CSV table of C-alpha atoms in Angstrom, one decimal:
chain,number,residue,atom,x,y,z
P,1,UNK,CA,-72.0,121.7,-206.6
P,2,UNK,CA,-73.5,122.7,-203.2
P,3,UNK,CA,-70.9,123.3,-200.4
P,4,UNK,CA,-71.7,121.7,-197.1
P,5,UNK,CA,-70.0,122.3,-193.9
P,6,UNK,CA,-70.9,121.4,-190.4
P,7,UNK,CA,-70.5,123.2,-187.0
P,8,UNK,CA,-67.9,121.1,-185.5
P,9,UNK,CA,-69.5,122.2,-181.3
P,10,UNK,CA,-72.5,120.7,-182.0
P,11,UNK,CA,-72.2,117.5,-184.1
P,12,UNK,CA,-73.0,114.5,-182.5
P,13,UNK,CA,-71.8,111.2,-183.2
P,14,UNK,CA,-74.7,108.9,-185.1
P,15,UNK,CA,-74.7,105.0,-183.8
P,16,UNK,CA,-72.7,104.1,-187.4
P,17,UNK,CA,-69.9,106.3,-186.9
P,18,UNK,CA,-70.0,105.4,-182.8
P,19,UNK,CA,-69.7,101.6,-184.4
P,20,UNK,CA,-67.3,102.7,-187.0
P,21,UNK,CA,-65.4,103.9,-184.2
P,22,UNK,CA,-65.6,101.1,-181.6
P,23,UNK,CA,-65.0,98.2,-183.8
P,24,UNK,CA,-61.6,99.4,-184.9
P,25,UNK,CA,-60.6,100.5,-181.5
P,26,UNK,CA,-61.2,97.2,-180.7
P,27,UNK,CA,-59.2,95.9,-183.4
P,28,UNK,CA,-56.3,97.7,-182.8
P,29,UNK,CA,-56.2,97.4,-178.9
P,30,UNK,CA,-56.7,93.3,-178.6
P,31,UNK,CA,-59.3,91.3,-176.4
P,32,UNK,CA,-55.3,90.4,-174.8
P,33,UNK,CA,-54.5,94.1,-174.3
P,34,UNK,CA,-58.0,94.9,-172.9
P,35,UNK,CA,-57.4,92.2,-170.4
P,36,UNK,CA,-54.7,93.6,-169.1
P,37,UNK,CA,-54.9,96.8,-168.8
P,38,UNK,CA,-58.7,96.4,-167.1
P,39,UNK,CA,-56.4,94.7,-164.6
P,40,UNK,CA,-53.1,96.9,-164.8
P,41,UNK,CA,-54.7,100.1,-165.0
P,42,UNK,CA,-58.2,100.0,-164.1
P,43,UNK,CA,-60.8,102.9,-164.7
P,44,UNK,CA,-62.5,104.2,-161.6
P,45,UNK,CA,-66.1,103.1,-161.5
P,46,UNK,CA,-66.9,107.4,-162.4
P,47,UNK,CA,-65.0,107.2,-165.4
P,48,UNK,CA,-66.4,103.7,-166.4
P,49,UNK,CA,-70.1,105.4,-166.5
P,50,UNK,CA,-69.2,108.1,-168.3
P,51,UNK,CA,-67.3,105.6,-170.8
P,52,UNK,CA,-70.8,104.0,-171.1
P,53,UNK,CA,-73.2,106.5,-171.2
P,54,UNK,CA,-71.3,109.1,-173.2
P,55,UNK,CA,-69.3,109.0,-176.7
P,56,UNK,CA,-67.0,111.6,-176.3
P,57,UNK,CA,-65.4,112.3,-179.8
P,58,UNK,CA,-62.4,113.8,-178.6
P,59,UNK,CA,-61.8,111.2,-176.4
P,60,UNK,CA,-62.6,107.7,-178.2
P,61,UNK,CA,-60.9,109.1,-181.5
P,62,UNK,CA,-58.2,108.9,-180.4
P,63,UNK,CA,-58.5,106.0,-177.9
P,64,UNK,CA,-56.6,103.6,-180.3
P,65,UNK,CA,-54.1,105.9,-181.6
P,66,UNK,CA,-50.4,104.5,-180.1
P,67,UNK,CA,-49.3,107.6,-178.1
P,68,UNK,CA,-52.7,107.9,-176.5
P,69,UNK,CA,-52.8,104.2,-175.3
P,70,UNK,CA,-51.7,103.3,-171.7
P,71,UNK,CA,-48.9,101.1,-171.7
P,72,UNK,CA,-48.4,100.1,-167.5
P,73,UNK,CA,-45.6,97.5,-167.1
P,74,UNK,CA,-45.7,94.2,-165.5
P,75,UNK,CA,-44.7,94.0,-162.5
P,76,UNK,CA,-42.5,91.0,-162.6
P,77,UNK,CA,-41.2,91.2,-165.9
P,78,UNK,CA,-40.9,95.2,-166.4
P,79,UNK,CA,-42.3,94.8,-169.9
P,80,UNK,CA,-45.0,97.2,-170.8
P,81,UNK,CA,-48.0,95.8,-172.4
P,82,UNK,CA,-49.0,96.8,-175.6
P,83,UNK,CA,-51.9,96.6,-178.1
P,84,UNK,CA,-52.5,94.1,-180.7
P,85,UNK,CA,-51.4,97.1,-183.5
P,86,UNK,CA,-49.8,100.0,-183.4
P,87,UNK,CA,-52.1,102.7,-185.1
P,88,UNK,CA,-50.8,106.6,-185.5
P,89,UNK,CA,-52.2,109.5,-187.1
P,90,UNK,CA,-49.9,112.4,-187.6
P,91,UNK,CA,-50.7,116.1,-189.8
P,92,UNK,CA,-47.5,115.9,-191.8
P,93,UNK,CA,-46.7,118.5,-194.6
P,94,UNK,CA,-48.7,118.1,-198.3
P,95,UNK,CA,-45.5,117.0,-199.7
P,96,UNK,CA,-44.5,113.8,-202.2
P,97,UNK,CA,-43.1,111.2,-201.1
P,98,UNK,CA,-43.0,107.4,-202.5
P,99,UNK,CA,-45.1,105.7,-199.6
P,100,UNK,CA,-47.4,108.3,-200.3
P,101,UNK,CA,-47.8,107.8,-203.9
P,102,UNK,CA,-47.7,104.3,-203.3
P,103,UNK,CA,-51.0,104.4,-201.5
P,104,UNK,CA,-52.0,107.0,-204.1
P,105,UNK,CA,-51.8,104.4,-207.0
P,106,UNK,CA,-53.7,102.0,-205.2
P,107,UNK,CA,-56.4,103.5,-204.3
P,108,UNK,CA,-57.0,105.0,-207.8
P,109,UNK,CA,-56.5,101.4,-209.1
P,110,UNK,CA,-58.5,99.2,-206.7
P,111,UNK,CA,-61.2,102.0,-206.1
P,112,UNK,CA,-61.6,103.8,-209.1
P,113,UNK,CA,-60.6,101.3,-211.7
P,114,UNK,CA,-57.9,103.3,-213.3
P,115,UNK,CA,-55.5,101.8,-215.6
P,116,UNK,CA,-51.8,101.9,-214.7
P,117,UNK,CA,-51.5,104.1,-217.9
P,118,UNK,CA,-53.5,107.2,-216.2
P,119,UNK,CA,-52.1,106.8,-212.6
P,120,UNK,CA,-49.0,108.8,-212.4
P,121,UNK,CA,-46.5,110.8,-210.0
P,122,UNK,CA,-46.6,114.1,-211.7
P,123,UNK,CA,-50.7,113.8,-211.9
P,124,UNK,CA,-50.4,113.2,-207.7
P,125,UNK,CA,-47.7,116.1,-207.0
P,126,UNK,CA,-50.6,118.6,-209.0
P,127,UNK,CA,-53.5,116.9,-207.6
P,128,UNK,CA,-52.6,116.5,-204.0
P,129,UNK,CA,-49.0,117.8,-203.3
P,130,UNK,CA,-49.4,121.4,-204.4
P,131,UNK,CA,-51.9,123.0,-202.4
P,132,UNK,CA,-51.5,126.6,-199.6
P,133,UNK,CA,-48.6,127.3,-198.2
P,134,UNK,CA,-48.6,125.9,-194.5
P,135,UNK,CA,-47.8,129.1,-192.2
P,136,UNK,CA,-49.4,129.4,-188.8
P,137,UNK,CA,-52.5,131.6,-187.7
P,138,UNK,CA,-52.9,133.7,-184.1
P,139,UNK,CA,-56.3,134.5,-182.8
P,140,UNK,CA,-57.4,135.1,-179.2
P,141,UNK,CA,-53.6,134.0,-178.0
P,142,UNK,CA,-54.2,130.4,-179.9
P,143,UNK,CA,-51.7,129.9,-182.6
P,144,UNK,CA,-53.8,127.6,-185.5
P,145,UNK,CA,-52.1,126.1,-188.5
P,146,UNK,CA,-53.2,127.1,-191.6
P,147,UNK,CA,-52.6,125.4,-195.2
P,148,UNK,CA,-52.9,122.6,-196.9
P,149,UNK,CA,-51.5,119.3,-195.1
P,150,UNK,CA,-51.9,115.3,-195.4
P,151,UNK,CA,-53.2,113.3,-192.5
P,152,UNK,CA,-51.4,110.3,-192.3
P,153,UNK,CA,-53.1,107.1,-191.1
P,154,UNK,CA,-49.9,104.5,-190.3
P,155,UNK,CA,-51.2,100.7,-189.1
P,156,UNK,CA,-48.0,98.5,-188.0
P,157,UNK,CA,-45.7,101.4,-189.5
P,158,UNK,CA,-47.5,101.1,-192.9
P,159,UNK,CA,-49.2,104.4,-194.4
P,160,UNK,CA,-52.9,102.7,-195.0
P,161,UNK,CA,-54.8,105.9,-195.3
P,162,UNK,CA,-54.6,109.9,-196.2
P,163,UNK,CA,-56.5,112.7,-195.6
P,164,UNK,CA,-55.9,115.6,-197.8
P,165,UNK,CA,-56.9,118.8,-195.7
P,166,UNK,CA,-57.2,122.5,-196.4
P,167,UNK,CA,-56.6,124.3,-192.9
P,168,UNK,CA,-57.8,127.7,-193.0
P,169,UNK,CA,-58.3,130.6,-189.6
P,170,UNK,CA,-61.8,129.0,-189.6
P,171,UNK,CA,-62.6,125.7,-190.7
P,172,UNK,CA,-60.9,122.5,-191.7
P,173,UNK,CA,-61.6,121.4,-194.9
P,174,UNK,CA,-61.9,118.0,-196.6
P,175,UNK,CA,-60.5,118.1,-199.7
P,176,UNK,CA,-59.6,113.9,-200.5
P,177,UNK,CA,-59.2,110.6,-199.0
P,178,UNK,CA,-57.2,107.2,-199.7
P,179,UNK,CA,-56.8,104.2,-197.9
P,180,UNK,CA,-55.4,100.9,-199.0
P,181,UNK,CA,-57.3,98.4,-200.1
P,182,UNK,CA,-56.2,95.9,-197.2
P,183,UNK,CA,-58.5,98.7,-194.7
P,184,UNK,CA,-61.8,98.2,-196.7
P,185,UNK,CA,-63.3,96.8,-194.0
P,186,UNK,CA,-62.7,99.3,-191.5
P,187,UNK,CA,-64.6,102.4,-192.8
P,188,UNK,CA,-62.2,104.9,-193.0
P,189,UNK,CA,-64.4,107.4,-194.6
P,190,UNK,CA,-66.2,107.5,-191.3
P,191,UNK,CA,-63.0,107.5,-189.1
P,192,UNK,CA,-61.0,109.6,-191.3
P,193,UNK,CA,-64.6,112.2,-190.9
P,194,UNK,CA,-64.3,111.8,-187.0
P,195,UNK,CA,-60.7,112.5,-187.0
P,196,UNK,CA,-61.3,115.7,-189.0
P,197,UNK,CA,-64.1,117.1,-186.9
P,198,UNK,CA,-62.5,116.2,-183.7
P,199,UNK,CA,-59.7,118.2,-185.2
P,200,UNK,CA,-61.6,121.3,-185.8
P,201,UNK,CA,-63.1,121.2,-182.0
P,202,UNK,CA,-59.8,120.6,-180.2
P,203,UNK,CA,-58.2,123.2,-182.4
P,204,UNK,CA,-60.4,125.4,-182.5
P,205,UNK,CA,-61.2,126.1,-186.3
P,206,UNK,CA,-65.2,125.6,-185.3
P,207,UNK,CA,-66.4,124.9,-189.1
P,208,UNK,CA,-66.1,121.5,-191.3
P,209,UNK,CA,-66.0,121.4,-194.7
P,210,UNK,CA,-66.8,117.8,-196.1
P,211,UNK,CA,-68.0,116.0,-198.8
P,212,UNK,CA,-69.8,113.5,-196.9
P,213,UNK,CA,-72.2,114.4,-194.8
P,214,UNK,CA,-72.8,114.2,-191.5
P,215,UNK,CA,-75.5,116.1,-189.3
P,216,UNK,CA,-75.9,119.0,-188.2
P,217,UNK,CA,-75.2,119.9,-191.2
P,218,UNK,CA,-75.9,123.2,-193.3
P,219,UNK,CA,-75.9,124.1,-196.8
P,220,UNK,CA,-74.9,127.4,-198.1
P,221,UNK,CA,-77.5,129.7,-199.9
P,222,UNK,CA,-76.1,130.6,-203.6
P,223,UNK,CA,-77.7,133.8,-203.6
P,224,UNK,CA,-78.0,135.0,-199.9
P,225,UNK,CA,-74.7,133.6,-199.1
P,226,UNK,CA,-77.1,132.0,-195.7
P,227,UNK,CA,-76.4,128.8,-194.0
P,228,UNK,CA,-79.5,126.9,-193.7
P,229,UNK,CA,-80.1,123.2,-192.2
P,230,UNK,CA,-79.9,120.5,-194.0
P,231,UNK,CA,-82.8,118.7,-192.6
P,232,UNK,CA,-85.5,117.0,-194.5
P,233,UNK,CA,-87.1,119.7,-196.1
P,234,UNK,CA,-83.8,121.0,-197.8
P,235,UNK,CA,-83.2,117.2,-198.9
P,236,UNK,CA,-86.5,117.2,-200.7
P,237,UNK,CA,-85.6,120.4,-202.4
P,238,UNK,CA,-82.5,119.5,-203.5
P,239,UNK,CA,-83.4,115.9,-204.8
P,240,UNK,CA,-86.1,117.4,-206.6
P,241,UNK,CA,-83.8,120.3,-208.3
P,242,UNK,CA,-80.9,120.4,-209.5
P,243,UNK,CA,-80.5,124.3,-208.6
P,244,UNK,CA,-82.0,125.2,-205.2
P,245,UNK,CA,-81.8,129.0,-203.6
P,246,UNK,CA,-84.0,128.8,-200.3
P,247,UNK,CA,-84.7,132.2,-199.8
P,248,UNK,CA,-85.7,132.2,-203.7
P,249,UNK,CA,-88.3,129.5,-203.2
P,250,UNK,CA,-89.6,131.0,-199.6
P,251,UNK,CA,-90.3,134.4,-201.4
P,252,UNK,CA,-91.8,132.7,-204.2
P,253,UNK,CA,-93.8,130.0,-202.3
P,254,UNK,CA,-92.2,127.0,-203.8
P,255,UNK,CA,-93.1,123.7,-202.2
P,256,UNK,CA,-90.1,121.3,-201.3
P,257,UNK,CA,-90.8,118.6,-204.4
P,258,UNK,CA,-92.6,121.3,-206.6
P,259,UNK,CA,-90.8,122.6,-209.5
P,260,UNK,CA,-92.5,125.3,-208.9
P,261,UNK,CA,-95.7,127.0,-208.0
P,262,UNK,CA,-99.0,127.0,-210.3
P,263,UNK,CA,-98.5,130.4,-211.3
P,264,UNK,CA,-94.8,130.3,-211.8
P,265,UNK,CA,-95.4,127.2,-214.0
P,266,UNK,CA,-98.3,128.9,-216.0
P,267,UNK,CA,-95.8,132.1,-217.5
P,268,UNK,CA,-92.9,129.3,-217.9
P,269,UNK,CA,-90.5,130.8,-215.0
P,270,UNK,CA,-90.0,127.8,-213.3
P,271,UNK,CA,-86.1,128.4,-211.3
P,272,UNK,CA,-83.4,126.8,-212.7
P,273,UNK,CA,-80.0,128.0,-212.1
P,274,UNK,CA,-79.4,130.0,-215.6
P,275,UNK,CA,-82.3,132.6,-214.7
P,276,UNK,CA,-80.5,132.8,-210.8
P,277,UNK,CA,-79.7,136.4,-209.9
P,278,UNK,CA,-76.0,136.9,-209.9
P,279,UNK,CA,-74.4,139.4,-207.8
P,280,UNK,CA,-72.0,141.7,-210.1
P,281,UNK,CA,-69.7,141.3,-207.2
P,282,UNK,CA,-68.7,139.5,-203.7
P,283,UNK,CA,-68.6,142.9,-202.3
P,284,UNK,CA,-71.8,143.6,-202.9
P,285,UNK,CA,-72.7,141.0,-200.3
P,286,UNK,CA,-73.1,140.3,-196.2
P,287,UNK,CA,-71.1,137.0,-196.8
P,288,UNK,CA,-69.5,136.5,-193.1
P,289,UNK,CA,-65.3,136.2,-193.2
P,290,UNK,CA,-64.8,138.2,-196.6
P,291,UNK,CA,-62.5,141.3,-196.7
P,292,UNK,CA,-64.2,144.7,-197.4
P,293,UNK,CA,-62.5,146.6,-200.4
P,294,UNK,CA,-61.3,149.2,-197.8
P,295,UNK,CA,-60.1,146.2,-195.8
P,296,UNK,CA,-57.7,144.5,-198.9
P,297,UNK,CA,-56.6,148.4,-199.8
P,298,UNK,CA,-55.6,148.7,-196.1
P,299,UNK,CA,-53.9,144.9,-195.9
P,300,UNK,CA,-52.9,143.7,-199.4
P,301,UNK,CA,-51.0,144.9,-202.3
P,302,UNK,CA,-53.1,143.7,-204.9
P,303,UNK,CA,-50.3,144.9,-207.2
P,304,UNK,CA,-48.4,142.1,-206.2
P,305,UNK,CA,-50.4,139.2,-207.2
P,306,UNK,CA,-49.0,136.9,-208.9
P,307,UNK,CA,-51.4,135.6,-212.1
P,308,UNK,CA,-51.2,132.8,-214.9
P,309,UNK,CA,-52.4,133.6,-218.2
P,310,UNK,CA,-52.2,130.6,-220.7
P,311,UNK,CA,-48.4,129.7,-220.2
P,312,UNK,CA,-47.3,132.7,-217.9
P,313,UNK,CA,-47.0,133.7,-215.0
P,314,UNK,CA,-47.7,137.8,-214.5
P,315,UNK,CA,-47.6,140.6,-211.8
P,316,UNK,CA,-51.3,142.1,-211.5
P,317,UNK,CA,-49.1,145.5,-211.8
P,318,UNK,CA,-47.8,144.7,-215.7
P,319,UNK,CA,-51.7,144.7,-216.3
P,320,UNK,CA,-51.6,148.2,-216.2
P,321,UNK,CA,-53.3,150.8,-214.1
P,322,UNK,CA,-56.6,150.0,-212.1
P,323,UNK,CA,-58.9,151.4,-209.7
P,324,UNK,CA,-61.7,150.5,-207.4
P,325,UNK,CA,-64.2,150.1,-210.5
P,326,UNK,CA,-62.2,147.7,-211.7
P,327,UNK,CA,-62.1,145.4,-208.3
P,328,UNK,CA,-65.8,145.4,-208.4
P,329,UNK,CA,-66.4,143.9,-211.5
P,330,UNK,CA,-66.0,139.9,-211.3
P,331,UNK,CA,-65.9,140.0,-215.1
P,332,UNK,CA,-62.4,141.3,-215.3
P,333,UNK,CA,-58.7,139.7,-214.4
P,334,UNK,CA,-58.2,143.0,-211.4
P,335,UNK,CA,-62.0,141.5,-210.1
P,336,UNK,CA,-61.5,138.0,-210.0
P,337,UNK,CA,-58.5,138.5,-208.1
P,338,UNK,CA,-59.6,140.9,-205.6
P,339,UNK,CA,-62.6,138.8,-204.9
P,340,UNK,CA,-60.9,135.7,-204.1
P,341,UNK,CA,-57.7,137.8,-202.6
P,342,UNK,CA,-61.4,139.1,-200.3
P,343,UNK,CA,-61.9,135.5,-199.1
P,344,UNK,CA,-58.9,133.8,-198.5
P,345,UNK,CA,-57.5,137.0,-196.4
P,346,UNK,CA,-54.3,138.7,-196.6
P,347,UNK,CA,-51.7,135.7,-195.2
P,348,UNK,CA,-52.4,133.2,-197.9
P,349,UNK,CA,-52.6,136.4,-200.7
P,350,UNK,CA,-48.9,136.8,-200.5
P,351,UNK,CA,-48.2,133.4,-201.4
P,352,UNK,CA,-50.3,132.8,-204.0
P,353,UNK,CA,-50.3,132.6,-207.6
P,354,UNK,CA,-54.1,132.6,-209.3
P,355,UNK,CA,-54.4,130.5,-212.0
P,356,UNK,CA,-56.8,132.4,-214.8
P,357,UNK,CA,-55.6,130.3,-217.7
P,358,UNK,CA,-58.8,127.9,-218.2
P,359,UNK,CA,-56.4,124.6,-217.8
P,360,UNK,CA,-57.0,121.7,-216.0
């Protein structure tokens, strides 16, 4: 799997997801409501340029979303206008509830062709209702939820899509997405993206994590641990492999749809992702946002971990004593835990339970 993310400041809108966009604004708003409010509460002609000539994100995301809608009232009937529909997005809790499950079964039925036999409520509480513990996040003076939450997508009061998101100090990160089947039409991939990105910009988490993509976009090195752009070049590479380092195949000359160079083909050392170089341990890296081992002695208690071994649930400190060899090696139970303890930072680590048992 290779992670993408995207830099929320720069991305730019491409014409589909503009259209995307547009379309169901327009949908939801009403040529009747448009009418209306052209007349009832005009823009000036300054604001009606800059409405043509530039697709602000923040702004047109949320231009058909009910309590961003301008609702001036008639003047002889003191009736407010309103919109064809009534669309609201709200960042609710990851918890069940039936509405949500509801919409859960049908989009595993109608898109992914399950049979009523494998859809079931305990499979979504695990699968989408049991994620980080929501707790809130200070940096620079601005407070940042953090966590794992569902957006909720309500048309007419009826939950018609939801984005499962993993909020971290950092990034927002797309981890799922239903909609009902009567929304196929309105691309909510695309709008639930928009939504996402335009929530990492105006809250300030900077980074996307998706798993569609969307450009800028950059993919992470699996042996520098280096962001480098997707662009054509990395597209090549990776439709040509299924393992692709770039700073391997820059120091080694490899050509974007070679499998390798002449030489490198002649002694049978082509790249492939068994003979990749693997780091012994995280901390033996530059990888931006992870904990030092001074920095989790200083913060963290790794004695306190909670970890599940086949049916059980244990303290990292019944394991016995341990020591800084130990957290270094990614082969043992102390390693694996201070590595990922390193990159999920000490708020989340108290809350946590690491699940080493090999289940699914």
């Amino acid at each position: 799997m290779t992670t993408i993310r995207l830099d929320s400041v720069d991305f730019k809108p491409q014409k589909d997801q503009r259209r995307a966009v547009n379309r169901f604004t327009d949908y939801v708003l009403g040529p009747d409501y448009s009418r209306l409010a052209a007349r009832l509460c005009p823009k000036t002609r300054e604001e009606k340029k800059r409405y043509r000539t530039k697709f602000d994100l923040s702004l047109r995301i949320h231009e058909a979303e009910y309590q961003c809608i301008k609702r001036p009232n008639f003047s002889s009937t003191k009736k407010s206008i309103e919109p064809a529909h009534k669309f609201e997005v709200t960042l609710d809790a990851d918890t069940f509830t039936e509405e949500k499950y509801s919409l859960f079964a049908n989009y595993q039925k109608v898109v992914h062709k399950e049979p009523p036999s494998r859809i079931s409520k305990a499979g979504f509480r695990s699968f989408l209702c049991s994620g980080l513990a929501q707790k809130t996040y200070e940096q620079d003076g601005k407070e940042r939820k953090i966590g794992s939450y569902h957006q909720c997508y309500r048309l007419d009061g009826r939950l018609v899509a939801m984005g499962v998101l993993d909020l971290m100090p950092q990034c927002v990160s797309s981890v799922y997405l239903i909609y009902h089947e009567s929304v196929n039409n309105w691309e909510f991939g695309k709008l639930s993206a928009l939504q996402e990105i335009a929530l990492a910009v105006e809250a300030g988490y900077r980074y996307y994590y998706m798993g569609i993509t969307f450009h800028p976009t950059y993919v992470l090195d699996p042996e520098t641990y280096a962001w480098d752009p997707l662009d054509q070049d990395m597209l090549a590479r990776l439709d040509a492999r299924a393992y692709v380092s770039l700073s391997r195949e820059r120091r080694l000359r490899i050509n974007a749809a070679s499998g390798g160079t002449d030489s490198q083909e002649a002694a049978g050392s082509t790249p492939a992702a068994s003979t990749a170089p693997n780091p012994s341990s995280i901390f033996h890296t530059d990888m931006p946002g992870v904990m030092s081992i001074e920095d989790i002695k200083e913060n963290i208690s790794l004695d306190e971990i909670d970890v599940r071994l086949k049916d059980k649930i244990v303290n990292l400190a019944r394991l016995g004593e341990w020591d800084e060899e130990e957290m270094i090696d990614s082969s043992s139970v102390q390693g694996i835990a201070a590595e990922f303890v390193a990159c999920i930072g000490p708020l989340l680590a108290k809350d946590i339970v690491i699940d080493l048992s090999g289940g699914a």
